[in-house]
Coordinates of C-alpha atoms and ligand atoms in Angstrom, one line a residue:
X881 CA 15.3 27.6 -98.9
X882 CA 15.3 26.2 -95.8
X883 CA 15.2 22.5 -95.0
X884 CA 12.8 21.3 -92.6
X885 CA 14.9 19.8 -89.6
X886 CA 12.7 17.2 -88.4
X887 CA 9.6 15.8 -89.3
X888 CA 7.3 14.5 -86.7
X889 CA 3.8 12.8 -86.5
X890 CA 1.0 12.6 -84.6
X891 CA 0.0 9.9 -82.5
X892 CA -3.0 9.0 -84.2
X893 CA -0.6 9.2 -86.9
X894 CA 0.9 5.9 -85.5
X895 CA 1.1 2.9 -87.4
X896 CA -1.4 0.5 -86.5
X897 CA -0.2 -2.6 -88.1
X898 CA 3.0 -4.4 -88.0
X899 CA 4.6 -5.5 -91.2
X900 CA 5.3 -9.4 -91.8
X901 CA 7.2 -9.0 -94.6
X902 CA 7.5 -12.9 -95.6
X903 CA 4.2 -12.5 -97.1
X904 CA 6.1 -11.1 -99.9
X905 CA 9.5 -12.7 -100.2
X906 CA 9.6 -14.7 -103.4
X907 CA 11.6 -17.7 -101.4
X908 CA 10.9 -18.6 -98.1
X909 CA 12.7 -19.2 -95.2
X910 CA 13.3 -22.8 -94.3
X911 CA 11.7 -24.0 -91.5
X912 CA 13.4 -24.1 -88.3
X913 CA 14.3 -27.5 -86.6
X914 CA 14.3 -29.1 -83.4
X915 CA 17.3 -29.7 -82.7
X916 CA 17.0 -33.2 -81.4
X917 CA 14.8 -34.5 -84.1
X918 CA 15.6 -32.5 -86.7
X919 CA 11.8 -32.0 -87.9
X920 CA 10.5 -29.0 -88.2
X921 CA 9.7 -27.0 -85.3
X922 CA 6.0 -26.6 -84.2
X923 CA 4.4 -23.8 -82.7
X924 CA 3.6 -25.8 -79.7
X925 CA 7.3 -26.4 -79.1
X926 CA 7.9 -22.9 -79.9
X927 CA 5.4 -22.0 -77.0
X928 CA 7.3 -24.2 -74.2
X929 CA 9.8 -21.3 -74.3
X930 CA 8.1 -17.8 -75.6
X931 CA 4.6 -16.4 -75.3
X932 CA 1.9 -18.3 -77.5
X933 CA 1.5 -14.3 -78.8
X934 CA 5.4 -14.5 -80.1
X935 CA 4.6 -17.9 -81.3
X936 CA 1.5 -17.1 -83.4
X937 CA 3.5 -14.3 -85.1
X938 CA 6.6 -16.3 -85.7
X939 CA 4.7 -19.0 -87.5
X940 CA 2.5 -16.1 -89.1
X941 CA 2.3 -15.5 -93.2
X942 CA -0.1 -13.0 -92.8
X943 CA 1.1 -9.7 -94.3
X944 CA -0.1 -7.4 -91.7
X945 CA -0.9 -7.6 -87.8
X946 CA -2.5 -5.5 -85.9
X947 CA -1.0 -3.3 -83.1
X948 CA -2.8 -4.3 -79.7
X949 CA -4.6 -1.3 -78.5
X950 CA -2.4 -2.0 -74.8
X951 CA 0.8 -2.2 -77.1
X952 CA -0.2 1.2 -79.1
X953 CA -0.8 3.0 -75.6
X954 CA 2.5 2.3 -74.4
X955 CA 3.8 3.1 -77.8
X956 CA 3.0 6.2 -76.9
X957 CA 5.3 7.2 -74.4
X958 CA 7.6 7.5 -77.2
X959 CA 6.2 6.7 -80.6
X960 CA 6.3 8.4 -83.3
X961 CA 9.6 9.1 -82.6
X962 CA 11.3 11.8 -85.5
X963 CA 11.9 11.4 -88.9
X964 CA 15.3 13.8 -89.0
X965 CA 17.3 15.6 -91.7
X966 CA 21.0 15.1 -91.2
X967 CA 21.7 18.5 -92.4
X968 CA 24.6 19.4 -90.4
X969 CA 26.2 16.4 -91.1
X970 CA 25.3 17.1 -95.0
X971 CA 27.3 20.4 -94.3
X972 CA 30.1 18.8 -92.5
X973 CA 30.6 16.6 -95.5
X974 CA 30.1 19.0 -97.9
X975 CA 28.0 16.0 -100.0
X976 CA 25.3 17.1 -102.2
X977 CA 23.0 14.1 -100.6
X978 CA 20.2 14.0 -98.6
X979 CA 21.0 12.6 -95.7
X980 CA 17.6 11.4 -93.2
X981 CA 18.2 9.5 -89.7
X982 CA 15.0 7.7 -87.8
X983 CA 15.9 8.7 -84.1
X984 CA 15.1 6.0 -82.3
X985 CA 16.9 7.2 -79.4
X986 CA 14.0 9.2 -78.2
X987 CA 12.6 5.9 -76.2
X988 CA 13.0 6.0 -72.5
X989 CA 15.9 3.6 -72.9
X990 CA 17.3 5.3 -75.3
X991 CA 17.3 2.6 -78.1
X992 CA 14.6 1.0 -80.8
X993 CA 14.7 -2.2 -77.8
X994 CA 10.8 -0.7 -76.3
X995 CA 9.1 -1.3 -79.7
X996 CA 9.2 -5.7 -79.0
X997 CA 9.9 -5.1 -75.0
X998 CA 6.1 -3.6 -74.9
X999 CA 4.5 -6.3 -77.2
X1000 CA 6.6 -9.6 -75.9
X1001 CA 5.5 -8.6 -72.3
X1002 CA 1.8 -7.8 -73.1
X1003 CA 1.6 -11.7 -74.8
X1004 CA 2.8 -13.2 -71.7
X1005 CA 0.6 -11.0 -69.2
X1006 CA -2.5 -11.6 -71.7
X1007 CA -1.1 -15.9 -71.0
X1008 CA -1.2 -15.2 -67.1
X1009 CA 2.7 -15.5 -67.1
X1010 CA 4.0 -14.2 -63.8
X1011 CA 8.2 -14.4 -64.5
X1012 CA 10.3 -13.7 -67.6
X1013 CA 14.1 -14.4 -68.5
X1014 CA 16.0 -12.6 -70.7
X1015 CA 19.7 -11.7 -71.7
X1016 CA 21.2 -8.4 -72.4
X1017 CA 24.7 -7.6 -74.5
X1018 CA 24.9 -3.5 -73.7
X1019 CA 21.8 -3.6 -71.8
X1020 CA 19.8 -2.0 -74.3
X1021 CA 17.0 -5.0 -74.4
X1022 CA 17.4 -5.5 -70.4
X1023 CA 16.1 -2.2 -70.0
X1024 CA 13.4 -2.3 -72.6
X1025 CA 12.2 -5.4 -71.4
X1026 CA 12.5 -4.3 -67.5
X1027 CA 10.3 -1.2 -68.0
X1028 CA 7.6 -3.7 -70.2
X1029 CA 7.7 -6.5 -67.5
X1030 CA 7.2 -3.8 -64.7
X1031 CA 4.7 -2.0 -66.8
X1032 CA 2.8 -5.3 -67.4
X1033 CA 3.3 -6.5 -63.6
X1034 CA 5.8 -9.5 -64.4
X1035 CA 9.1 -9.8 -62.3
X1036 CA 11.9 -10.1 -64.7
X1037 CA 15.7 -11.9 -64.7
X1038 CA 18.3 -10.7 -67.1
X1039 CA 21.4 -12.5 -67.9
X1040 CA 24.1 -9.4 -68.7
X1041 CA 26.9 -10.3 -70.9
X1042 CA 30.0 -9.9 -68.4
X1043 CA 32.2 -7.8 -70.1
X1044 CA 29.2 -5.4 -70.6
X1045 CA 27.9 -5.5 -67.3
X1046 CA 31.7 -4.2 -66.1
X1047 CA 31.7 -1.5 -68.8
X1048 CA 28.4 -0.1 -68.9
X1049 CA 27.1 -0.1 -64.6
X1050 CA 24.9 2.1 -65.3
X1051 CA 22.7 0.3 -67.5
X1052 CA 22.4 -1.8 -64.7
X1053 CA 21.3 0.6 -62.4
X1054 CA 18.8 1.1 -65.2
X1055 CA 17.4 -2.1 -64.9
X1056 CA 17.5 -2.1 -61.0
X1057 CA 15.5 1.0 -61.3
X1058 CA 12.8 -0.4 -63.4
X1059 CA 12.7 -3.3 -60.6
X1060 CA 14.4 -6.4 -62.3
X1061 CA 16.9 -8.5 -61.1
X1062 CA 20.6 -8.5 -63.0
X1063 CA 23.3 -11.4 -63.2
X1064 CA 26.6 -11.4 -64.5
X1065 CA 26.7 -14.3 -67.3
X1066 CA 28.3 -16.5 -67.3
X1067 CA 27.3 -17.0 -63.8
X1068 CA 27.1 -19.8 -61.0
X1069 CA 23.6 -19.4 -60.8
X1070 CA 22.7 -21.7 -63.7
X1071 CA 24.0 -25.5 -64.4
X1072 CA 25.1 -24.0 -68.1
X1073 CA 26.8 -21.1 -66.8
X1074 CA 28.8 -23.1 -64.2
X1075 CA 29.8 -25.3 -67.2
X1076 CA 30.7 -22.4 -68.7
X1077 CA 32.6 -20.7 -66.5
X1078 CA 34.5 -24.2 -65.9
X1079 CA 35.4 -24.4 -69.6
X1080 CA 36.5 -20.6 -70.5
X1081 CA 37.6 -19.2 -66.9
X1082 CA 38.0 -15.5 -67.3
X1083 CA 35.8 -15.4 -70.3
X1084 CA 34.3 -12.1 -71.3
X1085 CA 31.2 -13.7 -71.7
X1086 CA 28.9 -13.7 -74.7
X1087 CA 25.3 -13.0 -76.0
X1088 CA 25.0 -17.1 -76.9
X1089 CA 26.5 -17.6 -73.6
X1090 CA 23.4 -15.5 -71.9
X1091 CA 20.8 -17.0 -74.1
X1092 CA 21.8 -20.9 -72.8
X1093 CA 21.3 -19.5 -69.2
X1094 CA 18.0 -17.8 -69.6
X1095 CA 16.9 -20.1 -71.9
X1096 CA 17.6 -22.6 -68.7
X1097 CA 15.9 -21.0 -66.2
X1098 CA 12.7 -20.3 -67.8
X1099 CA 12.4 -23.9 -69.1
X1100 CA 13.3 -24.4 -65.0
X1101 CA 10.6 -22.3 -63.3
X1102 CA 7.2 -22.6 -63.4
X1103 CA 5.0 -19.7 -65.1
X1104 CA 8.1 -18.5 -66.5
X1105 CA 9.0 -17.5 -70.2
X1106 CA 11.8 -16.5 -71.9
X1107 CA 12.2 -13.4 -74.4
X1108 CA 15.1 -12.3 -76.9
X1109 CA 15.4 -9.1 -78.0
X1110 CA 17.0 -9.6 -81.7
X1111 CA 16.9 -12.3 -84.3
X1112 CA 13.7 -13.6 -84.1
X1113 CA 11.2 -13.0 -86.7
X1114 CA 8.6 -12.0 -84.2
X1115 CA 11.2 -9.2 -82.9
X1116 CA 11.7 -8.3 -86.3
X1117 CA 8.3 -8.1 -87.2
X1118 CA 7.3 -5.6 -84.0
X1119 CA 10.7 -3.3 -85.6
X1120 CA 8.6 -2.6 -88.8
X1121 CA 6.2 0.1 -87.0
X1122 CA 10.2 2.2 -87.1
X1123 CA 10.2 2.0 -90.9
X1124 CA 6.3 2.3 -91.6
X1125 CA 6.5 5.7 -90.2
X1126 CA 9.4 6.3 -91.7
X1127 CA 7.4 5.6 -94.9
X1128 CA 4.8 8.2 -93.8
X1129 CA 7.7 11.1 -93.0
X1130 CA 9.5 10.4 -96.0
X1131 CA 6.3 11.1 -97.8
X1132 CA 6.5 13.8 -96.3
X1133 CA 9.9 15.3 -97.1
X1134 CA 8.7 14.7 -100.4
X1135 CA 11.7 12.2 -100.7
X1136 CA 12.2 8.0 -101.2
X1137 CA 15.2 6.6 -100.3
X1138 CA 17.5 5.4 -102.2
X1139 CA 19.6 3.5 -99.8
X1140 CA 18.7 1.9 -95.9
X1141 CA 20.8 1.6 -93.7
X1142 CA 21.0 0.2 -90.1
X1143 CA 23.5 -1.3 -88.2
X1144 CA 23.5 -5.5 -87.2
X1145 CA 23.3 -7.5 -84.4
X1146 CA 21.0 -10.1 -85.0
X1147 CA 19.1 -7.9 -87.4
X1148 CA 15.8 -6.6 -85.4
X1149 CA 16.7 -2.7 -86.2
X1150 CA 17.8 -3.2 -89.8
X1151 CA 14.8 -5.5 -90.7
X1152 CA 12.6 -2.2 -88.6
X1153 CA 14.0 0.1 -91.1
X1154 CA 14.3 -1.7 -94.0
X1155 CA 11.2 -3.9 -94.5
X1156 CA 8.6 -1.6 -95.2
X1157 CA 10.5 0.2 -97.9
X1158 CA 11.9 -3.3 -99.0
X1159 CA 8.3 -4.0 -99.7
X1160 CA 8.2 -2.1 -103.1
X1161 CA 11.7 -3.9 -103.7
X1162 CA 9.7 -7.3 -104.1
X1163 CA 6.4 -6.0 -104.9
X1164 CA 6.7 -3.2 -107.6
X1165 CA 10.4 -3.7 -109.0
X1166 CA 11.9 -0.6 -106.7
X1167 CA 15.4 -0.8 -106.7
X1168 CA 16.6 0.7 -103.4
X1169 CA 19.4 -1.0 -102.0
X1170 CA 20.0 -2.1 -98.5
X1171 CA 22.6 -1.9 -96.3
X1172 CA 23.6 -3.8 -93.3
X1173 CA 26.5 -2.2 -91.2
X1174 CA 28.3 -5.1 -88.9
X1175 CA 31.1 -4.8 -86.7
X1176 CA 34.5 -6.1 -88.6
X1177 CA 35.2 -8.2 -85.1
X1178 CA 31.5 -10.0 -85.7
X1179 CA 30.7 -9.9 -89.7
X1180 CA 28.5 -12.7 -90.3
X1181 CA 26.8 -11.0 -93.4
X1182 CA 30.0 -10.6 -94.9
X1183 CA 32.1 -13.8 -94.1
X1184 CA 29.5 -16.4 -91.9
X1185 CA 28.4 -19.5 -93.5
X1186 CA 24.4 -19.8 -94.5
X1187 CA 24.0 -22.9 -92.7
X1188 CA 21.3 -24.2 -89.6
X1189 CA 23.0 -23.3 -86.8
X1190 CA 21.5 -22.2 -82.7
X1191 CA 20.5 -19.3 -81.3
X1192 CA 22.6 -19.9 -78.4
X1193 CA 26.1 -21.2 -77.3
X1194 CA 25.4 -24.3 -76.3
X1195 CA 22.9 -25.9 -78.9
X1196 CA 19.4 -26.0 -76.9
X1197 CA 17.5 -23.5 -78.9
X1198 CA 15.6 -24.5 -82.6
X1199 CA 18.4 -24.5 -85.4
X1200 CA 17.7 -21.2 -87.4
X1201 CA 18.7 -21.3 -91.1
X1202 CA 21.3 -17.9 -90.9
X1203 CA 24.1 -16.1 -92.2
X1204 CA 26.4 -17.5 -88.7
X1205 CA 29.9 -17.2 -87.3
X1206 CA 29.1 -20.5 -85.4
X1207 CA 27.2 -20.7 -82.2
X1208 CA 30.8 -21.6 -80.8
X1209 CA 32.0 -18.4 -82.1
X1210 CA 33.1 -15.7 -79.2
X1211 CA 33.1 -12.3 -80.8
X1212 CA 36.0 -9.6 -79.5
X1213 CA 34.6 -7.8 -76.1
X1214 CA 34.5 -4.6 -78.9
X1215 CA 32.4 -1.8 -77.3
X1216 CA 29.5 -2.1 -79.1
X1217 CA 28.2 -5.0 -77.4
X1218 CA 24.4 -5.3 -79.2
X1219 CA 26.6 -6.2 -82.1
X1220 CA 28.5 -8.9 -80.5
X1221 CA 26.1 -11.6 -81.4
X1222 CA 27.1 -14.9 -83.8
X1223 CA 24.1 -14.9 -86.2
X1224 CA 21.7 -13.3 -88.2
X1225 CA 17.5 -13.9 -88.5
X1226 CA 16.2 -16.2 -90.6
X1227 CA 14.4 -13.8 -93.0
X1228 CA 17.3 -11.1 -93.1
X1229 CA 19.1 -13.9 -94.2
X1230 CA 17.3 -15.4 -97.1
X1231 CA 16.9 -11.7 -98.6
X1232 CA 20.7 -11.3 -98.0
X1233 CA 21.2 -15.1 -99.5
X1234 CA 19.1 -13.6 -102.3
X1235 CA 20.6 -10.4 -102.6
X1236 CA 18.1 -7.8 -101.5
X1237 CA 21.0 -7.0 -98.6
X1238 CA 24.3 -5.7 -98.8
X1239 CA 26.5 -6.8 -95.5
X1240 CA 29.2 -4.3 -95.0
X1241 CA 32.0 -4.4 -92.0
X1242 CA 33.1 -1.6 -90.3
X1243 CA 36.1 -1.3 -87.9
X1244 CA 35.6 -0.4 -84.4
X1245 CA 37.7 3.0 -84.6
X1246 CA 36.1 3.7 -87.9
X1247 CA 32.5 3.7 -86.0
X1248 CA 33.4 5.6 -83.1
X1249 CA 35.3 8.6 -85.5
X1250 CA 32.1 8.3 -87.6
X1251 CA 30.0 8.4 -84.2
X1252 CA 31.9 11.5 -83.2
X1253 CA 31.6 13.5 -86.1
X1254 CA 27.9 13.0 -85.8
X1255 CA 27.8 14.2 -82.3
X1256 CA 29.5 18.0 -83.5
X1257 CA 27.2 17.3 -86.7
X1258 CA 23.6 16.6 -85.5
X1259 CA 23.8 16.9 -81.2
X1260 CA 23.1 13.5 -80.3
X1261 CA 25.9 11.0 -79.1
X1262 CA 25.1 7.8 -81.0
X1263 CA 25.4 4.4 -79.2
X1264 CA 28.4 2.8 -80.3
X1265 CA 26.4 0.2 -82.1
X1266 CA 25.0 3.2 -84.1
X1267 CA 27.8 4.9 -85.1
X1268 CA 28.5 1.5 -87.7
X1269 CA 24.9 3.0 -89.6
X1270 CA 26.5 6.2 -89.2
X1271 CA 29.8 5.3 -90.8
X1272 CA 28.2 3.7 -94.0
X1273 CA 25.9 6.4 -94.2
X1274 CA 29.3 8.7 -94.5
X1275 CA 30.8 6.4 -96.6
X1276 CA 27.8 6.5 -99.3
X1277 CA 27.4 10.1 -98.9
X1278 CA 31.1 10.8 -99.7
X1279 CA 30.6 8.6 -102.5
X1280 CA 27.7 10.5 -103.8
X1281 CA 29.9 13.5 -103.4
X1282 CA 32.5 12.2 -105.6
X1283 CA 29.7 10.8 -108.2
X1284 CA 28.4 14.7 -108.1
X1285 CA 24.7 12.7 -107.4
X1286 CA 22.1 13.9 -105.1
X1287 CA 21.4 10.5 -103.3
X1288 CA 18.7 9.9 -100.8
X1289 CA 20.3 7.9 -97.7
X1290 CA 18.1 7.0 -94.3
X1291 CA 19.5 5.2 -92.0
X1292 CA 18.0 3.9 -88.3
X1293 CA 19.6 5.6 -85.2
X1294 CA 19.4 2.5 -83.5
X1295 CA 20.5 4.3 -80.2
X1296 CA 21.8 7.4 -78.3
X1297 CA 25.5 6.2 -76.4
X1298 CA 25.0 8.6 -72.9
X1299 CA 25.4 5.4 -71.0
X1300 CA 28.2 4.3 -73.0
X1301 CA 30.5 7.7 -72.3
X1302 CA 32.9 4.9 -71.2
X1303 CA 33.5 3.4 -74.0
X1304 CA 33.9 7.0 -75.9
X1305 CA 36.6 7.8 -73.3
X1306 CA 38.3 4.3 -74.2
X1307 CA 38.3 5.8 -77.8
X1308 CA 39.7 8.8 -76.7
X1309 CA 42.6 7.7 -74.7
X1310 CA 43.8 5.5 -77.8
X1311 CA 42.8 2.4 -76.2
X1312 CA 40.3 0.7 -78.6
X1313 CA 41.5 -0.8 -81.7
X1314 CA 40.7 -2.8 -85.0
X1315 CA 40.1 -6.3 -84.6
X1316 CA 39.5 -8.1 -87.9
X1317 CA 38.5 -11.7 -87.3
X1318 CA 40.9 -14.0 -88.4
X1319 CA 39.5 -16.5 -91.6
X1320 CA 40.7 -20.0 -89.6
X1321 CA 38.3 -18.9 -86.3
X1322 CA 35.5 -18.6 -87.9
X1323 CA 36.1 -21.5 -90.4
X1324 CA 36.8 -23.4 -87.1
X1325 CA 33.4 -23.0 -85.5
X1326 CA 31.1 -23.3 -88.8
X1327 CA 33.1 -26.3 -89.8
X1328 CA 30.5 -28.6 -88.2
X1329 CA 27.2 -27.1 -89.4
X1330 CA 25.1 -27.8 -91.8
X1331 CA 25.1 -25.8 -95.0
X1332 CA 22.7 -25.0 -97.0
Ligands
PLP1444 C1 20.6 -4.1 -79.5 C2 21.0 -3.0 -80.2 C3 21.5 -3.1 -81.6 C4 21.6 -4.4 -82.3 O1 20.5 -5.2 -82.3 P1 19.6 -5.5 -83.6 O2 18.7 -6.6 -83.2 O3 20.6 -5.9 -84.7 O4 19.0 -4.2 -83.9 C5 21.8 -1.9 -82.2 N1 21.7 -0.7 -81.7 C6 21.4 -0.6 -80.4 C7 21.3 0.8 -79.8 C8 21.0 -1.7 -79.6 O5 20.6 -1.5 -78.4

């Protein structure tokens, strides 16, 4: 018999409600502080720096929000994207699992970054905001959000990580494209990324490092507002529509998964996957296990501290209660740069502190031979932040082989890599390699935090 190949839905087929999937989690987050007091954060506060529509949801307990009509319509460009059945990769392996892939790389940008772009800049258009700032690591999130901001009629800044913004032009050209404006950070252009550039001359720049600056300049222009593209529980939250149609196309295939898997930066594409099967993890007993695929040269699942630490580099945003590396921390210039990023979300990582998620590293050559036998497998070059789902998906399947069971596996391609041929030709002239972090750098920068 033959397999169906993909599985697709209609648009009215489209979710209509985002997930909020701390409605169900049997221990909640801890609140996050300010860092200065070290009360609680309020929403008011929250608002000084993101949308009041990012702040509601942030604060929110409520276990479903709606989708705004504006947001759905956009959506659409895209949305549903495919539900797909690995099957030549199932061949190449010779495994008797089932393996499924969410293509998320269907999105104009190429990458699951649209699904908070389109909401974050509808929030701050509905608010009469007229500028946003941002940062991007690949440049993934800079061009989701440039496309939302330009869609939505705000002018945009984004903050690109340096050594990304020298290996991947194109993205930039991207984002000029779409009409925003794109600085190398660390830059001059900000006081912190003078400071910056003053303490670490020829640094390679970092995520944290982009988030001070943007986080500066919003805070420094009037109608201005910032937005991050991982992390946050409000990114996280707009992620879920990826795994509630997942949910619908699984149905489908007449299948359930028995293991998730997405790769981690902060966590926004994992949680979109994961979530709404995690759902019947903590509601009905299911026992589907999830897995979190992080770069060896960044694993703060694996080996970070659970401790309040900041969002950026240099301490001015809320402390977040998260699996970190240290906001000090500056992760390997490896080549997939969405990954590059020192901490997790909150709510990733009280279900990981609670043991709903499995962390797992994954070496930089590793990912790319994973990410390359998936391209002669399945067609589509992964981004190299993808090819770490890909790799773990192999590594279970093979495992499944060797057990002689017929496992489910889904994982969440985060991303297709066409802008990122670079960093394949890197891999293919034997210039990339392994770079496991040593234990004293990151002990070193958590040192200081507090645990919890
Ligand atoms: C940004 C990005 C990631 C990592 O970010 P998460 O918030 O952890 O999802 C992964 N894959 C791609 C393609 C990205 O652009």
């Amino acid at each position: 018999m033959k397999v169906t190949k993909k599985i697709v839905l209609e648009e009215h087929d489209m979710p209509t409600r985002w997930y909020n999937i701390v409605a169900d989690m049997p221990n909640k987050p801890l609140p996050m502080l300010n860092p200065t007091t070290k009360q609680p954060t309020t929403k008011e506060e929250f608002e000084v720096l993101f949308s009041k529509g990012a702040a509601e949801q942030e604060f929110s307990t409520e276990r479903w929000i709606d989708i705004p009509d504006e947001v759905r319509d956009l959506y659409r460009i895209y949305r549903p994207t495919p539900l797909v059945r690995a099957s030549g990769l199932e061949k190449a392996l010779d495994t008797p699992a089932k393996i499924y892939f969410k293509n998320e790389s269907v999105s104009p940008v190429g990458s699951h970054k649209l699904n908070s772009a389109i909401p974050q800049a509808y929030y701050n258009k509905i608010q009469g905001i007229k500028h946003l700032t941002t940062e991007t690591g690949a440049g993934q999130w800079g061009s989701a959000l440039s496309i939302a901001s330009k869609h939505f009629g705000l002018d945009l800044t984004v903050f690109m990580v340096k050594v990304s913004y020298e290996q991947k032009p194109y993205r930039k050209s991207v984002m000029h494209t779409y009409g925003a404006t794109v600085i190398p950070s660390p830059s001059m252009t900000t006081g912190i990324g003078r400071q910056f550039n003053q303490d670490y001359p020829n640094t390679a720049g970092s995520l944290g490092m982009a988030i001070s600056e943007a986080v500066e300049q919003a805070l420094n222009q009037p109608d201005t507002r910032y937005a991050l593209g991982s992390t946050m529980s409000h990114v996280c939250l707009h992620q879920t529509i990826i795994g509630e149609e997942a949910r619908k196309q699984m149905e489908i295939a007449g299948d359930y998964p028995d293991i998730v898997i997405g790769c981690f930066g902060g966590g926004s594409n994992f949680a979109g996957i994961s979530f709404p099967f995690m759902r019947d993890n903590l509601v009905n007993g299911a026992k589907t296990r999830f897995i979190a695929a992080e770069p060896a040269s960044c694993p703060k699942l694996t080996r970070g501290q659970y401790a309040y630490d900041f969002g950026d580099a240099q301490g001015v945003t809320p402390l977040i209660p998260m699996y970190t590396l240290g906001h000090g921390f500056q992760p390997a210039a490896i080549h997939a740069g969405g990954l590059r990023y020192h901490g997790a979300g909150s709510y990733v990582s009280q279900l990981a502190h609670d043991g709903y998620i499995e962390g797992r590293d994954v070496n930089q050559l590793d990912a790319f031979k994973a990410g390359i036998l998936f391209s002669q497998a399945e067609g589509i070059i992964p981004a190299p932040e993808s090819t770490h789902a890909i790799c773990v998906a192999i590594q279970e399947a093979l495992k499944a082989k060797e057990e002689g069971t017929e496992k489910v596996i889904l994982f969440n391609l985060s991303g297709h890599g066409l802008i990122d041929m670079a960093s394949y030709d890197r891999y293919f002239a034997g210039d990339l390699n392994n770079y496991i972090v040593p234990q004293e750098l990151i002990d070193e920068n958590v040192n200081d935090l507090m645990k919890l």
